């Protein structure tokens, strides 16, 4: 168990990356038809499934108890469970993803979340993708994007307040799909971000480490406990993180990147 501390406003907090549980969903063969902004080539299904397997094996190796949900062939992007819900030790929130083809995924995760989160809240208006939600040590940042609108962000902020979390609403630069496509947490005082998010006002007071040139896609790294999961082809990023004394776990992401996904998208963690 990781120690928790009370912080101002009575909010309970643990480091935002000390997880004990996760949910993933096995990719369906239809995943190769997942949404992509640039109309690029389909991923190779075997390669994509291997990348998903590597993610799952890593979470288990890092001692998380992982629930694996069955594939959903009718929803090509359903393996990206991060976008349909938020999970915290205090409860979970069902979101309203902004892409019409993904709206139906929410109903398919409700039961699994309800089984593990007695306190299950639900958005009823606007849109938010979980990829736009970054949990920091003392607050949650919601990035407005092509998938997350202000009505959704404001409703989500009210639901997060019920769970005891403070919220800030940020802008997401148009160069990235989701807010977290462009940034991730290195530790509670340090963000790793693409240049377009280096001056994000919500990161004032935190150290922002900018992605090395040509490695902007590495920004979607994922810290789990004391280990940072990072795409294995981002060698300058790996060197930069290792030079900071961090333990890193390189993982393949080439195929999921073809459908605009990265490391955080494939799991829900709490
Ligand atoms: C989509 O466009 O919705 C999927 N192809 C990729 C979702 C990536 N999710 C994430 O960044 N949280």
PDB file of C-alpha atoms and ligand atoms in Angstrom:
ATOM      1  CA  UNK A   1       0.000   0.000   0.000  1.00  0.00           C
ATOM      2  CA  UNK A   2       1.223   3.448  -0.814  1.00  0.00           C
ATOM      3  CA  UNK A   3       0.889   6.134   1.831  1.00  0.00           C
ATOM      4  CA  UNK A   4      -1.838   8.708   1.270  1.00  0.00           C
ATOM      5  CA  UNK A   5      -1.817  12.197   2.613  1.00  0.00           C
ATOM      6  CA  UNK A   6      -4.460  14.809   3.223  1.00  0.00           C
ATOM      7  CA  UNK A   7      -3.940  17.970   1.254  1.00  0.00           C
ATOM      8  CA  UNK A   8      -5.661  21.327   1.395  1.00  0.00           C
ATOM      9  CA  UNK A   9      -9.417  21.382   1.046  1.00  0.00           C
ATOM     10  CA  UNK A  10      -9.708  17.972   2.646  1.00  0.00           C
ATOM     11  CA  UNK A  11      -8.801  16.285  -0.642  1.00  0.00           C
ATOM     12  CA  UNK A  12      -7.208  12.879  -0.286  1.00  0.00           C
ATOM     13  CA  UNK A  13      -4.289  12.183  -2.562  1.00  0.00           C
ATOM     14  CA  UNK A  14      -1.664   9.583  -3.312  1.00  0.00           C
ATOM     15  CA  UNK A  15       0.973   9.953  -6.018  1.00  0.00           C
ATOM     16  CA  UNK A  16      -1.077   9.938  -9.205  1.00  0.00           C
ATOM     17  CA  UNK A  17       0.833   6.968 -10.619  1.00  0.00           C
ATOM     18  CA  UNK A  18       0.737   4.555  -7.691  1.00  0.00           C
ATOM     19  CA  UNK A  19      -1.730   2.071  -9.103  1.00  0.00           C
ATOM     20  CA  UNK A  20      -2.829  -1.317  -7.833  1.00  0.00           C
ATOM     21  CA  UNK A  21      -5.475  -2.138 -10.453  1.00  0.00           C
ATOM     22  CA  UNK A  22      -6.078  -1.762 -14.173  1.00  0.00           C
ATOM     23  CA  UNK A  23      -8.596  -2.661 -16.866  1.00  0.00           C
ATOM     24  CA  UNK A  24      -7.648  -3.401 -20.474  1.00  0.00           C
ATOM     25  CA  UNK A  25      -9.661  -4.655 -23.446  1.00  0.00           C
ATOM     26  CA  UNK A  26      -8.294  -7.238 -25.904  1.00  0.00           C
ATOM     27  CA  UNK A  27      -8.153  -5.717 -29.403  1.00  0.00           C
ATOM     28  CA  UNK A  28     -10.679  -7.023 -31.934  1.00  0.00           C
ATOM     29  CA  UNK A  29      -9.587  -7.714 -35.539  1.00  0.00           C
ATOM     30  CA  UNK A  30     -11.555  -4.575 -36.503  1.00  0.00           C
ATOM     31  CA  UNK A  31      -8.968  -2.505 -34.572  1.00  0.00           C
ATOM     32  CA  UNK A  32      -7.033  -2.099 -37.802  1.00  0.00           C
ATOM     33  CA  UNK A  33      -9.871   0.196 -38.909  1.00  0.00           C
ATOM     34  CA  UNK A  34      -9.424   2.481 -35.894  1.00  0.00           C
ATOM     35  CA  UNK A  35      -9.775   6.231 -36.391  1.00  0.00           C
ATOM     36  CA  UNK A  36      -6.700   8.075 -37.620  1.00  0.00           C
ATOM     37  CA  UNK A  37      -6.434  11.750 -38.473  1.00  0.00           C
ATOM     38  CA  UNK A  38      -3.987  11.500 -41.351  1.00  0.00           C
ATOM     39  CA  UNK A  39      -5.600   8.687 -43.348  1.00  0.00           C
ATOM     40  CA  UNK A  40      -2.380   6.634 -43.143  1.00  0.00           C
ATOM     41  CA  UNK A  41      -2.027   2.869 -43.559  1.00  0.00           C
ATOM     42  CA  UNK A  42      -3.809   0.298 -41.409  1.00  0.00           C
ATOM     43  CA  UNK A  43      -1.782  -1.239 -38.601  1.00  0.00           C
ATOM     44  CA  UNK A  44      -0.826  -4.884 -38.856  1.00  0.00           C
ATOM     45  CA  UNK A  45      -3.221  -6.777 -36.549  1.00  0.00           C
ATOM     46  CA  UNK A  46      -0.677  -9.272 -35.224  1.00  0.00           C
ATOM     47  CA  UNK A  47       1.732  -6.448 -34.448  1.00  0.00           C
ATOM     48  CA  UNK A  48      -0.971  -4.383 -32.772  1.00  0.00           C
ATOM     49  CA  UNK A  49      -2.059  -7.357 -30.662  1.00  0.00           C
ATOM     50  CA  UNK A  50       1.579  -7.938 -29.660  1.00  0.00           C
ATOM     51  CA  UNK A  51       1.897  -4.321 -28.555  1.00  0.00           C
ATOM     52  CA  UNK A  52      -1.259  -4.688 -26.491  1.00  0.00           C
ATOM     53  CA  UNK A  53       0.070  -7.919 -24.972  1.00  0.00           C
ATOM     54  CA  UNK A  54       3.333  -6.201 -24.058  1.00  0.00           C
ATOM     55  CA  UNK A  55       1.396  -3.422 -22.312  1.00  0.00           C
ATOM     56  CA  UNK A  56      -0.680  -5.956 -20.358  1.00  0.00           C
ATOM     57  CA  UNK A  57       2.370  -8.048 -19.417  1.00  0.00           C
ATOM     58  CA  UNK A  58       4.155  -4.920 -18.186  1.00  0.00           C
ATOM     59  CA  UNK A  59       1.257  -3.871 -15.961  1.00  0.00           C
ATOM     60  CA  UNK A  60       1.186  -7.358 -14.459  1.00  0.00           C
ATOM     61  CA  UNK A  61       4.935  -7.396 -14.041  1.00  0.00           C
ATOM     62  CA  UNK A  62       4.606  -4.119 -12.141  1.00  0.00           C
ATOM     63  CA  UNK A  63       2.229  -5.958  -9.790  1.00  0.00           C
ATOM     64  CA  UNK A  64      -1.083  -4.484 -10.903  1.00  0.00           C
ATOM     65  CA  UNK A  65      -4.163  -6.692 -10.786  1.00  0.00           C
ATOM     66  CA  UNK A  66      -5.494  -6.431 -14.330  1.00  0.00           C
ATOM     67  CA  UNK A  67      -9.024  -7.183 -15.546  1.00  0.00           C
ATOM     68  CA  UNK A  68      -9.034  -8.115 -19.228  1.00  0.00           C
ATOM     69  CA  UNK A  69     -12.294  -7.360 -21.070  1.00  0.00           C
ATOM     70  CA  UNK A  70     -13.278  -9.232 -24.255  1.00  0.00           C
ATOM     71  CA  UNK A  71     -12.787  -7.764 -27.750  1.00  0.00           C
ATOM     72  CA  UNK A  72     -15.598  -5.679 -29.253  1.00  0.00           C
ATOM     73  CA  UNK A  73     -15.557  -6.110 -33.011  1.00  0.00           C
ATOM     74  CA  UNK A  74     -18.283  -3.496 -33.542  1.00  0.00           C
ATOM     75  CA  UNK A  75     -16.036  -0.832 -32.001  1.00  0.00           C
ATOM     76  CA  UNK A  76     -12.593  -0.691 -33.667  1.00  0.00           C
ATOM     77  CA  UNK A  77     -11.168   1.734 -31.088  1.00  0.00           C
ATOM     78  CA  UNK A  78     -12.553  -0.056 -28.006  1.00  0.00           C
ATOM     79  CA  UNK A  79      -9.111  -1.300 -26.938  1.00  0.00           C
ATOM     80  CA  UNK A  80      -8.350   2.303 -25.976  1.00  0.00           C
ATOM     81  CA  UNK A  81     -10.279   2.016 -22.723  1.00  0.00           C
ATOM     82  CA  UNK A  82      -8.654   5.152 -21.345  1.00  0.00           C
ATOM     83  CA  UNK A  83     -11.037   7.297 -23.381  1.00  0.00           C
ATOM     84  CA  UNK A  84     -14.346   6.013 -21.995  1.00  0.00           C
ATOM     85  CA  UNK A  85     -13.891   6.383 -18.238  1.00  0.00           C
ATOM     86  CA  UNK A  86     -11.789   7.792 -15.410  1.00  0.00           C
ATOM     87  CA  UNK A  87     -10.793   5.643 -12.463  1.00  0.00           C
ATOM     88  CA  UNK A  88      -9.599   6.763  -9.033  1.00  0.00           C
ATOM     89  CA  UNK A  89      -9.283   5.088  -5.641  1.00  0.00           C
ATOM     90  CA  UNK A  90     -12.369   7.105  -4.620  1.00  0.00           C
ATOM     91  CA  UNK A  91     -14.564   6.006  -7.537  1.00  0.00           C
ATOM     92  CA  UNK A  92     -14.959   5.997 -11.295  1.00  0.00           C
ATOM     93  CA  UNK A  93     -16.648   8.223 -13.874  1.00  0.00           C
ATOM     94  CA  UNK A  94     -18.189   7.100 -17.156  1.00  0.00           C
ATOM     95  CA  UNK A  95     -17.313   9.651 -19.853  1.00  0.00           C
ATOM     96  CA  UNK A  96     -18.905  10.667 -23.164  1.00  0.00           C
ATOM     97  CA  UNK A  97     -16.250  10.210 -25.880  1.00  0.00           C
ATOM     98  CA  UNK A  98     -16.294  12.878 -28.584  1.00  0.00           C
ATOM     99  CA  UNK A  99     -16.020  10.635 -31.667  1.00  0.00           C
ATOM    100  CA  UNK A 100     -19.535   9.398 -32.632  1.00  0.00           C
ATOM    101  CA  UNK A 101     -18.166   5.937 -33.522  1.00  0.00           C
ATOM    102  CA  UNK A 102     -16.862   5.546 -29.959  1.00  0.00           C
ATOM    103  CA  UNK A 103     -19.958   6.602 -27.981  1.00  0.00           C
ATOM    104  CA  UNK A 104     -21.275   3.029 -27.785  1.00  0.00           C
ATOM    105  CA  UNK A 105     -18.125   1.778 -26.058  1.00  0.00           C
ATOM    106  CA  UNK A 106     -19.241   3.270 -22.750  1.00  0.00           C
ATOM    107  CA  UNK A 107     -22.115   0.822 -22.226  1.00  0.00           C
ATOM    108  CA  UNK A 108     -19.672  -2.056 -22.609  1.00  0.00           C
ATOM    109  CA  UNK A 109     -17.417  -1.007 -19.759  1.00  0.00           C
ATOM    110  CA  UNK A 110     -20.110  -0.029 -17.259  1.00  0.00           C
ATOM    111  CA  UNK A 111     -20.488  -3.472 -15.679  1.00  0.00           C
ATOM    112  CA  UNK A 112     -16.756  -4.036 -15.209  1.00  0.00           C
ATOM    113  CA  UNK A 113     -16.392  -0.623 -13.594  1.00  0.00           C
ATOM    114  CA  UNK A 114     -19.450  -1.050 -11.383  1.00  0.00           C
ATOM    115  CA  UNK A 115     -18.050  -4.375 -10.145  1.00  0.00           C
ATOM    116  CA  UNK A 116     -14.886  -2.681  -8.921  1.00  0.00           C
ATOM    117  CA  UNK A 117     -16.052   0.831  -8.128  1.00  0.00           C
ATOM    118  CA  UNK A 118     -19.102   1.034  -5.855  1.00  0.00           C
ATOM    119  CA  UNK A 119     -19.040   4.791  -6.468  1.00  0.00           C
ATOM    120  CA  UNK A 120     -19.678   5.041 -10.217  1.00  0.00           C
ATOM    121  CA  UNK A 121     -20.581   8.498 -11.537  1.00  0.00           C
ATOM    122  CA  UNK A 122     -21.642   9.280 -15.073  1.00  0.00           C
ATOM    123  CA  UNK A 123     -21.513  12.199 -17.495  1.00  0.00           C
ATOM    124  CA  UNK A 124     -24.830  13.073 -19.127  1.00  0.00           C
ATOM    125  CA  UNK A 125     -23.975  16.005 -21.403  1.00  0.00           C
ATOM    126  CA  UNK A 126     -21.118  17.363 -23.481  1.00  0.00           C
ATOM    127  CA  UNK A 127     -18.124  15.274 -24.479  1.00  0.00           C
ATOM    128  CA  UNK A 128     -14.855  14.251 -22.846  1.00  0.00           C
ATOM    129  CA  UNK A 129     -12.273  11.675 -23.952  1.00  0.00           C
ATOM    130  CA  UNK A 130     -10.143  10.293 -21.118  1.00  0.00           C
ATOM    131  CA  UNK A 131      -7.055  10.963 -23.232  1.00  0.00           C
ATOM    132  CA  UNK A 132      -7.682  14.631 -22.509  1.00  0.00           C
ATOM    133  CA  UNK A 133      -7.533  14.180 -18.729  1.00  0.00           C
ATOM    134  CA  UNK A 134      -4.200  14.414 -16.906  1.00  0.00           C
ATOM    135  CA  UNK A 135      -4.120  13.707 -13.182  1.00  0.00           C
ATOM    136  CA  UNK A 136      -1.516  15.686 -11.283  1.00  0.00           C
ATOM    137  CA  UNK A 137      -0.693  15.336  -7.584  1.00  0.00           C
ATOM    138  CA  UNK A 138      -3.030  18.100  -6.438  1.00  0.00           C
ATOM    139  CA  UNK A 139      -5.540  18.480  -9.280  1.00  0.00           C
ATOM    140  CA  UNK A 140      -6.845  17.117 -12.542  1.00  0.00           C
ATOM    141  CA  UNK A 141      -6.265  18.985 -15.813  1.00  0.00           C
ATOM    142  CA  UNK A 142      -8.890  18.604 -18.573  1.00  0.00           C
ATOM    143  CA  UNK A 143      -7.734  19.651 -22.040  1.00  0.00           C
ATOM    144  CA  UNK A 144     -10.290  21.044 -24.473  1.00  0.00           C
ATOM    145  CA  UNK A 145      -9.752  19.355 -27.842  1.00  0.00           C
ATOM    146  CA  UNK A 146     -11.539  18.144 -30.951  1.00  0.00           C
ATOM    147  CA  UNK A 147     -12.950  15.385 -28.674  1.00  0.00           C
ATOM    148  CA  UNK A 148     -13.515  17.280 -25.426  1.00  0.00           C
ATOM    149  CA  UNK A 149     -15.800  20.311 -25.342  1.00  0.00           C
ATOM    150  CA  UNK A 150     -16.360  22.940 -22.671  1.00  0.00           C
ATOM    151  CA  UNK A 151     -19.797  21.624 -21.664  1.00  0.00           C
ATOM    152  CA  UNK A 152     -18.290  18.196 -21.095  1.00  0.00           C
ATOM    153  CA  UNK A 153     -15.254  19.562 -19.281  1.00  0.00           C
ATOM    154  CA  UNK A 154     -17.453  21.608 -16.933  1.00  0.00           C
ATOM    155  CA  UNK A 155     -19.714  18.687 -16.148  1.00  0.00           C
ATOM    156  CA  UNK A 156     -16.717  16.457 -15.557  1.00  0.00           C
ATOM    157  CA  UNK A 157     -15.209  19.063 -13.238  1.00  0.00           C
ATOM    158  CA  UNK A 158     -18.392  18.912 -11.119  1.00  0.00           C
ATOM    159  CA  UNK A 159     -18.243  15.102 -10.979  1.00  0.00           C
ATOM    160  CA  UNK A 160     -14.547  15.180 -10.071  1.00  0.00           C
ATOM    161  CA  UNK A 161     -15.379  17.596  -7.251  1.00  0.00           C
ATOM    162  CA  UNK A 162     -17.803  14.969  -5.869  1.00  0.00           C
ATOM    163  CA  UNK A 163     -14.835  12.580  -5.679  1.00  0.00           C
ATOM    164  CA  UNK A 164     -12.728  15.261  -3.968  1.00  0.00           C
ATOM    165  CA  UNK A 165     -10.611  16.399  -6.921  1.00  0.00           C
ATOM    166  CA  UNK A 166      -9.867  19.957  -7.944  1.00  0.00           C
ATOM    167  CA  UNK A 167      -9.920  20.632 -11.679  1.00  0.00           C
ATOM    168  CA  UNK A 168      -8.434  23.048 -14.185  1.00  0.00           C
ATOM    169  CA  UNK A 169      -9.446  23.354 -17.817  1.00  0.00           C
ATOM    170  CA  UNK A 170      -6.658  23.786 -20.358  1.00  0.00           C
ATOM    171  CA  UNK A 171      -6.294  24.169 -24.112  1.00  0.00           C
ATOM    172  CA  UNK A 172      -4.948  21.347 -26.272  1.00  0.00           C
ATOM    173  CA  UNK A 173      -2.738  22.463 -29.173  1.00  0.00           C
ATOM    174  CA  UNK A 174      -4.157  21.413 -32.567  1.00  0.00           C
ATOM    175  CA  UNK A 175      -0.968  19.447 -33.352  1.00  0.00           C
ATOM    176  CA  UNK A 176      -2.057  16.646 -31.002  1.00  0.00           C
ATOM    177  CA  UNK A 177      -5.229  14.545 -30.803  1.00  0.00           C
ATOM    178  CA  UNK A 178      -5.585  14.478 -27.040  1.00  0.00           C
ATOM    179  CA  UNK A 179      -4.067  16.598 -24.263  1.00  0.00           C
ATOM    180  CA  UNK A 180      -2.083  13.564 -23.095  1.00  0.00           C
ATOM    181  CA  UNK A 181      -0.914  12.827 -26.642  1.00  0.00           C
ATOM    182  CA  UNK A 182       1.259  15.857 -25.925  1.00  0.00           C
ATOM    183  CA  UNK A 183       2.279  15.369 -22.310  1.00  0.00           C
ATOM    184  CA  UNK A 184       2.782  12.890 -19.494  1.00  0.00           C
ATOM    185  CA  UNK A 185       3.880  12.881 -15.898  1.00  0.00           C
ATOM    186  CA  UNK A 186       7.529  12.093 -15.079  1.00  0.00           C
ATOM    187  CA  UNK A 187       7.000  12.663 -11.352  1.00  0.00           C
ATOM    188  CA  UNK A 188       4.742  14.814  -9.205  1.00  0.00           C
ATOM    189  CA  UNK A 189       6.789  17.933  -9.989  1.00  0.00           C
ATOM    190  CA  UNK A 190       7.785  17.227 -13.581  1.00  0.00           C
ATOM    191  CA  UNK A 191       5.897  17.065 -16.882  1.00  0.00           C
ATOM    192  CA  UNK A 192       7.258  15.708 -20.159  1.00  0.00           C
ATOM    193  CA  UNK A 193       5.649  17.676 -22.996  1.00  0.00           C
ATOM    194  CA  UNK A 194       5.782  18.581 -26.668  1.00  0.00           C
ATOM    195  CA  UNK A 195       7.069  22.118 -27.387  1.00  0.00           C
ATOM    196  CA  UNK A 196       3.500  23.335 -28.031  1.00  0.00           C
ATOM    197  CA  UNK A 197       2.594  22.535 -24.398  1.00  0.00           C
ATOM    198  CA  UNK A 198       5.817  23.807 -22.807  1.00  0.00           C
ATOM    199  CA  UNK A 199       4.148  27.065 -21.769  1.00  0.00           C
ATOM    200  CA  UNK A 200       0.800  25.568 -20.790  1.00  0.00           C
ATOM    201  CA  UNK A 201      -0.422  27.867 -17.964  1.00  0.00           C
ATOM    202  CA  UNK A 202      -1.659  24.833 -16.007  1.00  0.00           C
ATOM    203  CA  UNK A 203       1.962  23.641 -15.732  1.00  0.00           C
ATOM    204  CA  UNK A 204       3.170  26.848 -14.029  1.00  0.00           C
ATOM    205  CA  UNK A 205       5.204  25.909 -10.963  1.00  0.00           C
ATOM    206  CA  UNK A 206       6.105  22.502 -12.384  1.00  0.00           C
ATOM    207  CA  UNK A 207       9.262  21.637 -14.290  1.00  0.00           C
ATOM    208  CA  UNK A 208       8.455  20.979 -17.953  1.00  0.00           C
ATOM    209  CA  UNK A 209      10.929  18.755 -19.804  1.00  0.00           C
ATOM    210  CA  UNK A 210      10.428  19.185 -23.552  1.00  0.00           C
ATOM    211  CA  UNK A 211      10.514  16.211 -25.938  1.00  0.00           C
ATOM    212  CA  UNK A 212      13.765  15.889 -27.936  1.00  0.00           C
ATOM    213  CA  UNK A 213      13.456  17.072 -31.575  1.00  0.00           C
ATOM    214  CA  UNK A 214      11.697  14.470 -33.707  1.00  0.00           C
ATOM    215  CA  UNK A 215      10.431  12.565 -30.646  1.00  0.00           C
ATOM    216  CA  UNK A 216       7.217  14.485 -29.991  1.00  0.00           C
ATOM    217  CA  UNK A 217       5.272  11.209 -30.060  1.00  0.00           C
ATOM    218  CA  UNK A 218       7.227  10.071 -26.999  1.00  0.00           C
ATOM    219  CA  UNK A 219       5.284  12.624 -24.922  1.00  0.00           C
ATOM    220  CA  UNK A 220       2.561  10.051 -24.260  1.00  0.00           C
ATOM    221  CA  UNK A 221       4.652   8.145 -21.753  1.00  0.00           C
ATOM    222  CA  UNK A 222       3.085   6.428 -18.778  1.00  0.00           C
ATOM    223  CA  UNK A 223       4.427   6.291 -15.257  1.00  0.00           C
ATOM    224  CA  UNK A 224       3.330   3.223 -13.269  1.00  0.00           C
ATOM    225  CA  UNK A 225       4.740   3.168  -9.763  1.00  0.00           C
ATOM    226  CA  UNK A 226       8.438   3.885 -10.063  1.00  0.00           C
ATOM    227  CA  UNK A 227       8.709   2.800 -13.694  1.00  0.00           C
ATOM    228  CA  UNK A 228       8.126   4.873 -16.831  1.00  0.00           C
ATOM    229  CA  UNK A 229       6.729   3.107 -19.892  1.00  0.00           C
ATOM    230  CA  UNK A 230       8.032   4.762 -23.054  1.00  0.00           C
ATOM    231  CA  UNK A 231       7.924   3.917 -26.755  1.00  0.00           C
ATOM    232  CA  UNK A 232      10.953   1.812 -27.627  1.00  0.00           C
ATOM    233  CA  UNK A 233      11.893   3.778 -30.724  1.00  0.00           C
ATOM    234  CA  UNK A 234      12.399   7.043 -28.852  1.00  0.00           C
ATOM    235  CA  UNK A 235      16.084   6.628 -28.079  1.00  0.00           C
ATOM    236  CA  UNK A 236      16.825  10.265 -27.187  1.00  0.00           C
ATOM    237  CA  UNK A 237      13.864  10.289 -24.782  1.00  0.00           C
ATOM    238  CA  UNK A 238      15.026   7.055 -23.186  1.00  0.00           C
ATOM    239  CA  UNK A 239      18.523   8.496 -22.709  1.00  0.00           C
ATOM    240  CA  UNK A 240      17.084  11.712 -21.274  1.00  0.00           C
ATOM    241  CA  UNK A 241      14.922   9.855 -18.737  1.00  0.00           C
ATOM    242  CA  UNK A 242      17.718   7.459 -17.767  1.00  0.00           C
ATOM    243  CA  UNK A 243      20.050  10.409 -17.234  1.00  0.00           C
ATOM    244  CA  UNK A 244      17.508  11.652 -14.669  1.00  0.00           C
ATOM    245  CA  UNK A 245      17.876   8.350 -12.812  1.00  0.00           C
ATOM    246  CA  UNK A 246      14.473   7.036 -13.828  1.00  0.00           C
ATOM    247  CA  UNK A 247      13.680   3.391 -14.353  1.00  0.00           C
ATOM    248  CA  UNK A 248      12.227   2.978 -17.827  1.00  0.00           C
ATOM    249  CA  UNK A 249      10.485   0.162 -19.647  1.00  0.00           C
ATOM    250  CA  UNK A 250      10.678   0.516 -23.450  1.00  0.00           C
ATOM    251  CA  UNK A 251       7.600  -0.846 -25.213  1.00  0.00           C
ATOM    252  CA  UNK A 252       6.690  -1.224 -28.893  1.00  0.00           C
ATOM    253  CA  UNK A 253       4.095   1.278 -30.134  1.00  0.00           C
ATOM    254  CA  UNK A 254       4.592   1.435 -33.916  1.00  0.00           C
ATOM    255  CA  UNK A 255       1.304  -0.233 -34.863  1.00  0.00           C
ATOM    256  CA  UNK A 256      -0.965   1.543 -32.370  1.00  0.00           C
ATOM    257  CA  UNK A 257       0.637   4.835 -33.441  1.00  0.00           C
ATOM    258  CA  UNK A 258      -0.866   4.229 -36.901  1.00  0.00           C
ATOM    259  CA  UNK A 259      -4.280   4.735 -35.319  1.00  0.00           C
ATOM    260  CA  UNK A 260      -3.185   7.753 -33.284  1.00  0.00           C
ATOM    261  CA  UNK A 261      -2.668   5.930 -29.990  1.00  0.00           C
ATOM    262  CA  UNK A 262       0.144   5.754 -27.454  1.00  0.00           C
ATOM    263  CA  UNK A 263       0.970   4.087 -24.182  1.00  0.00           C
ATOM    264  CA  UNK A 264      -1.583   5.613 -21.853  1.00  0.00           C
ATOM    265  CA  UNK A 265      -4.573   4.785 -24.086  1.00  0.00           C
ATOM    266  CA  UNK A 266      -4.571   1.019 -23.596  1.00  0.00           C
ATOM    267  CA  UNK A 267      -5.484   0.850 -19.916  1.00  0.00           C
ATOM    268  CA  UNK A 268      -7.520   2.371 -17.131  1.00  0.00           C
ATOM    269  CA  UNK A 269      -5.525   2.475 -13.912  1.00  0.00           C
ATOM    270  CA  UNK A 270      -6.197   3.225 -10.270  1.00  0.00           C
TER     271      UNK A 270
HETATM  272  C1  LIG B   1      -9.122   7.473 -31.643  1.00  0.00           C
HETATM  273  O1  LIG B   1      -8.903   8.289 -32.551  1.00  0.00           O
HETATM  274  O2  LIG B   1     -10.031   7.631 -30.826  1.00  0.00           O
HETATM  275  C2  LIG B   1      -8.253   6.245 -31.538  1.00  0.00           C
HETATM  276  N1  LIG B   1      -7.888   5.799 -32.844  1.00  0.00           N
HETATM  277  C3  LIG B   1      -7.018   6.539 -30.730  1.00  0.00           C
HETATM  278  C4  LIG B   1      -7.341   6.838 -29.293  1.00  0.00           C
HETATM  279  C5  LIG B   1      -6.132   7.188 -28.514  1.00  0.00           C
HETATM  280  N2  LIG B   1      -6.457   7.396 -27.148  1.00  0.00           N
HETATM  281  C6  LIG B   1      -5.801   8.209 -26.347  1.00  0.00           C
HETATM  282  O3  LIG B   1      -4.894   8.936 -26.772  1.00  0.00           O
HETATM  283  N3  LIG B   1      -6.188   8.270 -25.078  1.00  0.00           N
END
